[in-house]
XYZ file of C-alpha atoms in Angstrom:
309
model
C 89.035 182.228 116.324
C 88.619 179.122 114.752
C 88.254 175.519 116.929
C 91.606 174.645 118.696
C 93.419 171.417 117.236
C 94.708 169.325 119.421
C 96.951 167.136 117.670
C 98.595 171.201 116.778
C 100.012 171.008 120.348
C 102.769 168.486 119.993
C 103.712 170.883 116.720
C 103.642 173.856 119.867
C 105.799 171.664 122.372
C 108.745 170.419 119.666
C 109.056 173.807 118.065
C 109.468 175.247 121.844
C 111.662 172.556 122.469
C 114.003 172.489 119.777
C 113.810 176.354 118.570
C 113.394 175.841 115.098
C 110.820 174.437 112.454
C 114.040 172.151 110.890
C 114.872 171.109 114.186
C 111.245 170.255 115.409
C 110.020 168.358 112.082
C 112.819 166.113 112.115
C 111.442 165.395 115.898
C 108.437 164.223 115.029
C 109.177 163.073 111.208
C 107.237 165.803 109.218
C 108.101 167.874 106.827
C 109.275 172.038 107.279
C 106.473 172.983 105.144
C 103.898 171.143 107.730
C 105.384 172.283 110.493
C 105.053 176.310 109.846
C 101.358 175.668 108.432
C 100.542 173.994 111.879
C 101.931 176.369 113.518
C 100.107 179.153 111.591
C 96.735 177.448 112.336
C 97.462 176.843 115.664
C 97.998 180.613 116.639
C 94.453 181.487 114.127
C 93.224 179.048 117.127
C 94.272 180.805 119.811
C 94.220 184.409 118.319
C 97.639 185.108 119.569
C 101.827 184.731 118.147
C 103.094 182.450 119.979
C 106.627 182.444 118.537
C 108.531 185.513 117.569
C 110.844 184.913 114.888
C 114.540 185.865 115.366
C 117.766 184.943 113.995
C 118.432 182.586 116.305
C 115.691 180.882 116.179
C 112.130 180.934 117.612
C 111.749 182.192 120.864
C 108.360 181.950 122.838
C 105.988 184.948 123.119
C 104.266 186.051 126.459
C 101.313 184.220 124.882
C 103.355 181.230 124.156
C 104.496 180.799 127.910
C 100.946 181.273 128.872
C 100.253 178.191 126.506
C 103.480 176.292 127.453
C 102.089 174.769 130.821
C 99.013 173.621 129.689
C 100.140 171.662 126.726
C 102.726 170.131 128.859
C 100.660 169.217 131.008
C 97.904 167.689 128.567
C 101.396 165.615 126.851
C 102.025 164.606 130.194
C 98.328 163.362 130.776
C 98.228 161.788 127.105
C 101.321 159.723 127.215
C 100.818 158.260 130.846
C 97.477 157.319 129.515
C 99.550 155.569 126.533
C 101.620 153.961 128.726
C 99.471 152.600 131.035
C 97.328 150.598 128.279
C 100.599 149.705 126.812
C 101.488 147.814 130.048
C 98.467 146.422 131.470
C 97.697 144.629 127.457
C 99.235 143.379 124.457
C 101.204 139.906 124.531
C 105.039 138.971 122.810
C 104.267 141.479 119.297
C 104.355 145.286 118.710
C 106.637 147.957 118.811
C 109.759 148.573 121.262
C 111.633 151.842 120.535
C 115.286 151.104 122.307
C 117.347 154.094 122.627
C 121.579 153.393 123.245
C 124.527 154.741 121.771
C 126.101 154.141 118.856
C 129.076 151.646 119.114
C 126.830 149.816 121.693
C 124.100 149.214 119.043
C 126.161 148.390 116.704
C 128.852 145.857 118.379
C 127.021 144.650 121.782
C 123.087 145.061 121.530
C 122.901 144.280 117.329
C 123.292 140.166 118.033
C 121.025 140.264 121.127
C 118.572 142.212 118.826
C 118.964 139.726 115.762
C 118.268 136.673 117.916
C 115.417 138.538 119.700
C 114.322 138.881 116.263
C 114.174 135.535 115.708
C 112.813 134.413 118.977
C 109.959 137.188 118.559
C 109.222 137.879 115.059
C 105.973 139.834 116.072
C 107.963 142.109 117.903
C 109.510 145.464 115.913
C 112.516 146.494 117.814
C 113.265 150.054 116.780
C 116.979 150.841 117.366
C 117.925 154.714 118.047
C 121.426 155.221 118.318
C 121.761 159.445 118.317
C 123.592 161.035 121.255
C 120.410 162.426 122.279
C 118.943 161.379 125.412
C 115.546 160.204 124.720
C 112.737 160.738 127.854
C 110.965 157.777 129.046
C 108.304 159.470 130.636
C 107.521 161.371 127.424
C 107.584 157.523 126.122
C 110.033 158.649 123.280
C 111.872 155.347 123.840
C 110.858 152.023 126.130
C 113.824 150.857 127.065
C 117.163 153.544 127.230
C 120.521 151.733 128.029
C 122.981 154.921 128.606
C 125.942 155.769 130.403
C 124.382 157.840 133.433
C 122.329 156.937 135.965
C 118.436 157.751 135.830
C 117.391 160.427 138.223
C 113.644 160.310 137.208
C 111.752 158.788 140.276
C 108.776 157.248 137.709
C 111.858 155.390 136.203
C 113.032 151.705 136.885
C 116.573 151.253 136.369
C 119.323 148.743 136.804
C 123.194 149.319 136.664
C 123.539 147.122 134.137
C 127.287 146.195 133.156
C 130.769 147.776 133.884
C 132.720 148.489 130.137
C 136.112 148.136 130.361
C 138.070 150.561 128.310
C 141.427 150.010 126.661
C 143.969 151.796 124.411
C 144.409 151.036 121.313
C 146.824 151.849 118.355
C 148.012 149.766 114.824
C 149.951 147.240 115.829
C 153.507 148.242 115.273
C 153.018 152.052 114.525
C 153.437 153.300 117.607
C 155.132 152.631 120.915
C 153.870 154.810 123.888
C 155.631 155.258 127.054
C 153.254 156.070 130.347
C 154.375 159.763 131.226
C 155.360 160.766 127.814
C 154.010 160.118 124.882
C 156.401 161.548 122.891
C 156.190 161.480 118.703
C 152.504 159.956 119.482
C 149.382 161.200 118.204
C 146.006 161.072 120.102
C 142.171 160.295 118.788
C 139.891 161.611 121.536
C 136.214 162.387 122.097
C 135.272 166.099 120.755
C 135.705 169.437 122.965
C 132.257 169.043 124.043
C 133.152 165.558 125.571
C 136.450 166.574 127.051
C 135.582 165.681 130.200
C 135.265 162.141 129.659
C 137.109 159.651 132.177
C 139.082 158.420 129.076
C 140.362 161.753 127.648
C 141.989 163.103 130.980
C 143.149 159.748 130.962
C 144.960 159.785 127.784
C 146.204 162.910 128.247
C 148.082 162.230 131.452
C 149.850 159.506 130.719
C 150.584 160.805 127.245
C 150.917 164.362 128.043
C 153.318 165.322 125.277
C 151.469 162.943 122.872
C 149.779 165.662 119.924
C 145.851 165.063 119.343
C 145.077 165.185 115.962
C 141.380 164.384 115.639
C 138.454 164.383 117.495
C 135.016 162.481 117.107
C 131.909 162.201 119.489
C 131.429 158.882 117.575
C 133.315 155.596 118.679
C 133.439 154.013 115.615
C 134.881 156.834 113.932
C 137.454 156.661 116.699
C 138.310 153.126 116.178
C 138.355 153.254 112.118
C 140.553 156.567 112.622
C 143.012 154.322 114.821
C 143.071 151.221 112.733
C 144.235 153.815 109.739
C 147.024 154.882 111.654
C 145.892 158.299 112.573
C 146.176 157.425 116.448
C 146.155 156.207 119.662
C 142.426 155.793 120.864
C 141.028 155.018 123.978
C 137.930 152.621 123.237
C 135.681 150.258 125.310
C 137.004 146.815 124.609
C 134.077 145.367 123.071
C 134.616 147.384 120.708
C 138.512 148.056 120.223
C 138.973 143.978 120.633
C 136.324 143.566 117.525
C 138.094 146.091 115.290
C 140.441 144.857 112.740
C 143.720 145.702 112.562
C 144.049 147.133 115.776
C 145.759 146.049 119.275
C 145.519 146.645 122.651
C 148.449 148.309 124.274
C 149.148 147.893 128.030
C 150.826 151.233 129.850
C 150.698 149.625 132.940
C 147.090 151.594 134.016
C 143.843 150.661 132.661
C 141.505 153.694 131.479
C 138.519 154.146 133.272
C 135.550 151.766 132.804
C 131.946 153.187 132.650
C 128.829 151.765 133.360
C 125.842 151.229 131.605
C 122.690 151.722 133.068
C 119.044 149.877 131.698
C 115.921 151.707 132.452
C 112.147 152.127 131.379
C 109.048 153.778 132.698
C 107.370 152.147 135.431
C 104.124 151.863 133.553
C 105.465 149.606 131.548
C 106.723 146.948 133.810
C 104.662 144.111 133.125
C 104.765 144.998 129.041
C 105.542 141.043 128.054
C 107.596 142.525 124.871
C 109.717 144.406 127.214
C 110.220 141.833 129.881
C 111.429 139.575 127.381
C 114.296 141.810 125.520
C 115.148 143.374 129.251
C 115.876 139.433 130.203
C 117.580 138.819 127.266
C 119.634 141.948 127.064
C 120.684 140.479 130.710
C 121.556 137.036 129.782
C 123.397 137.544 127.284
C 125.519 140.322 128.529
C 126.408 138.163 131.509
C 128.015 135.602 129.638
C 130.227 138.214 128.036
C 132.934 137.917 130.058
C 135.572 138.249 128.171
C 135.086 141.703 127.195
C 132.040 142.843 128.981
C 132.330 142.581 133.332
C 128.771 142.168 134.610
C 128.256 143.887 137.998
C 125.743 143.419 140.930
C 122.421 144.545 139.671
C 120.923 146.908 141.571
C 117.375 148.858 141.429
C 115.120 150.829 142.802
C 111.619 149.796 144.079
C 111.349 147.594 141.391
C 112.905 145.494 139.352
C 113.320 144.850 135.589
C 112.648 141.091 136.419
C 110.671 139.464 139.534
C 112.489 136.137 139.080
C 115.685 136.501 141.471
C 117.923 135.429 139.585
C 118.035 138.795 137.433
C-alpha cells in the first residue's frame, strides 16, 4: 500500500456522486484520463476496488461505502474550514461563484452584475446558470438565487422577489380563447418539468390547444414563441424583453413564483458578498414594472443588518 492522497478523495466523492468518470471530471474541471488514473492510485492506497464497473455506470463497492463516510466527513470538515476564513477576512476583491438559472442570469441579474462590475472591479463574479442545484454548504456556489425555498438550517435565506408570469404568443398569429384553445399550439417546460405551476396552467385554459415543443430552457421557450411555433407561458421580465412577442390577457394570470436568495452562514460578514446581496436587493426593488418585490423575510439572520433590507 502506498501513502494515501488526500487531494484523491474529492476524485472518490464526485465519481460516487455523479456515477461516472465523464460525469465527475466535468465536476471538478479535469480531464477523463485524470480522473480514472486518480482513481486507480487511490484504490493502490487503500488496497481495495472501490468502484465496480457496470454498464450503468460505477457503482460503489463494500469497500467504497466503508470509505464513503469518512471522506464526507473530512469534505465537510475542509470546506467549513474554507468558509470560515473566507468570512472572518478578505475586503471588496476575490471570487464570488453565484449560482441562478438561466433566463434570470441572463435578463435580470446580467445588469446588476455589469454595474457590480464596475463598482468592484477587484471582485470576479462567477455566473453559473445550469439547472443544477449547487450546495452551499459544500461551498460550490456563495450566493444561490433559485426558485425553492432553502431547507438547510446552516443556510441564510431571504424570499427575495415574486415573478410574475404571463402568456405570450406573436402578435397577430394567434387568438386564444380561455377554455379552448382550439387551432393553438403550446411551448411548455419538458416532461420532467410538467409539474410546473405554468404548464397545468396552460393546459387548462387551453385544453384543446396541441403542444408542439418542449424546452427546460426559457429562452428557448421565448425564441420558439417569437418564431411562431407557440403560445408560451414566460416570466414577464423576460417575455416583456423579447422581441417580437406580446402579452396576451385570458382573463387569469399564470402563476407567479418566487425567488429565493441564500448563502452559507459562514459567510455572512464576507464584505464581497454583502455588497452584491445589497445590490441584487436594490435594484430588484425598483423593478416594478416587471419584477413585484415582496416582504423579505429570513431566518435567524439576515442578508443585511441595516433595516431597511
Amino acid at each position: 500500500m502506498r501513502p494515501l492522497e488526500w487531494s484523491d478523495l474529492p476524485i472518490f466523492l464526485a465519481i460516487a456522486r455523479e456515477g461516472t468518470l465523464g460525469a465527475a471530471a466535468r465536476r471538478l474541471g479535469q480531464t477523463q484520463p485524470t480522473m480514472g488514473r486518480r482513481l486507480r492510485a487511490l484504490e493502490a492506497a487503500v488496497g481495495a476496488t472501490l468502484f465496480q464497473r457496470t454498464s450503468d455506470g460505477f457503482v460503489l463497492t463494500d469497500e467504497g461505502q466503508v470509505l464513503l463516510g469518512p471522506a464526507l466527513r473530512m469534505e465537510e470538515e475542509a470546506v467549513a474550514m474554507q468558509r470560515q476564513l473566507a468570512g472572518s477576512v478578505g475586503g471588496l476583491e476575490g471570487l464570488l461563484r453565484v449560482s441562478c438559472s438561466d433566463w434570470f442570469g441572463v435578463t435580470v441579474l446580467s445588469p446588476i452584475l455589469a454595474e457590480f462590475a464596475g463598482l468592484h472591479p477587484g471582485v470576479v463574479v462567477e455566473l453559473l446558470t445550469d439547472p443544477r442545484l449547487y450546495s452551499l454548504p459544500r461551498r460550490e456556489a456563495d450566493l444561490v438565487l433559485r426558485i425553492t425555498p432553502f431547507q438547510e438550517p446552516e443556510v441564510i435565506a431571504r424570499k427575495l422577489v415574486t415573478i410574475p408570469y404571463g402568456l405570450y404568443g406573436k402578435p397577430g398569429l394567434w387568438q386564444p380563447v380561455a377554455g379552448d384553445g382550439r387551432g393553438c399550439r403550446l411551448v411548455l417546460m419538458d416532461t420532467a418539468f410538467g409539474g410546473m405551476p405554468d404548464v397545468g396552467w396552460a393546459t387548462r385554459l387551453l385544453p384543446n390547444a396541441t403542444v408542439v415543443s418542449r424546452s427546460n430552457n426559457r429562452e428557448v421557450q421565448a425564441r420558439l414563441c417569437a418564431l411562431g411555433a407557440g403560445l408560451a407561458v414566460l416570466p414577464r421580465p423576460l417575455g416583456d424583453s423579447t422581441p417580437g412577442i406580446e402579452r396576451l390577457d385570458l382573463g387569469e394570470a399564470p402563476p407567479s413564483r418566487d425567488t429565493w436568495m441564500g448563502y452559507h452562514r459562514d459567510l455572512r460578514r464576507l464584505p464581497r458578498l454583502r455588497a452584491l446581496a445589497d445590490l441584487i436587493i436594490e435594484r430588484l426593488a425598483n423593478r416594478s414594472d416587471t419584477v413585484r418585490r415582496v416582504r423579505l423575510v429570513g431566518h435567524s439572520q439576515d442578508l443585511s443588518e441595516n433595516p431597511h433590507n
